[in-house]
C-alpha positions as a printed Julia matrix, in Angstrom:
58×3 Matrix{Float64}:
   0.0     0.0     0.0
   2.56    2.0     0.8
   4.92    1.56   -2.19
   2.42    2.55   -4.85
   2.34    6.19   -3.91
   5.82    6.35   -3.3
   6.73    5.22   -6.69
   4.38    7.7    -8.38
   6.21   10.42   -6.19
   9.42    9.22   -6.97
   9.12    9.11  -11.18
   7.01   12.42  -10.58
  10.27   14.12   -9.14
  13.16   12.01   -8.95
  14.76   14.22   -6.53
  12.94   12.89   -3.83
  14.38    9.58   -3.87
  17.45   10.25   -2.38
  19.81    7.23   -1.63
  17.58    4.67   -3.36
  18.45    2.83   -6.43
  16.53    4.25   -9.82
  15.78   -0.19  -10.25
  14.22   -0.24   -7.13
  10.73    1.19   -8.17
  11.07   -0.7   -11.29
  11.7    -3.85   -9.15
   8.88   -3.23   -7.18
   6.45   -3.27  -10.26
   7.4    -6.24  -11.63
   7.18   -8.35   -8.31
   3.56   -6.6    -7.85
   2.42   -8.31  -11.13
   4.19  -11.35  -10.22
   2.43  -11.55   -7.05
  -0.7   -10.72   -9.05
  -0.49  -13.76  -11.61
   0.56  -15.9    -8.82
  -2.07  -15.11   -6.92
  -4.24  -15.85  -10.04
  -3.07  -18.87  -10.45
  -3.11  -20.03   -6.92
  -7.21  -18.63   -7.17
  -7.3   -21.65  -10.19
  -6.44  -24.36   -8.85
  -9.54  -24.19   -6.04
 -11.49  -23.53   -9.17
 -14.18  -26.38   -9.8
 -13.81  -27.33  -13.25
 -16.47  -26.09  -15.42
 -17.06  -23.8   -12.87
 -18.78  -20.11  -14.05
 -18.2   -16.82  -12.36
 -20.65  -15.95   -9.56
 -21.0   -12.63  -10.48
 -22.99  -11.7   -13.8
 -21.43   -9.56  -16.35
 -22.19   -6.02  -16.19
């Protein structure tokens, strides 16, 4: 929760991040959509097959 703002700060002004690597934020990103498609695929596998979303489409 707390790195999402800072990252938008910190490629916003670049000054702010003193003493942290310019990777860091990129870093960051990438092992927030990691953790999202692992958590997708950790979802699946309690998936019923066949099995239809609960929620009708909008």
């Amino acid at each position: 929760m707390v790195k999402v703002p800072i990252s938008i700060v910190v490629y916003a002004r670049p000054t702010r991040a003193n003493g942290m690597f310019f990777w860091a934020f990129d870093l960051t990103a990438l092992g927030l959509v990691a953790l999202a498609i692992g958590y997708t695929i950790f979802l699946d596998w309690f998936t019923p097959p066949g099995a239809r979303c609960p929620v009708p489409p909008s």
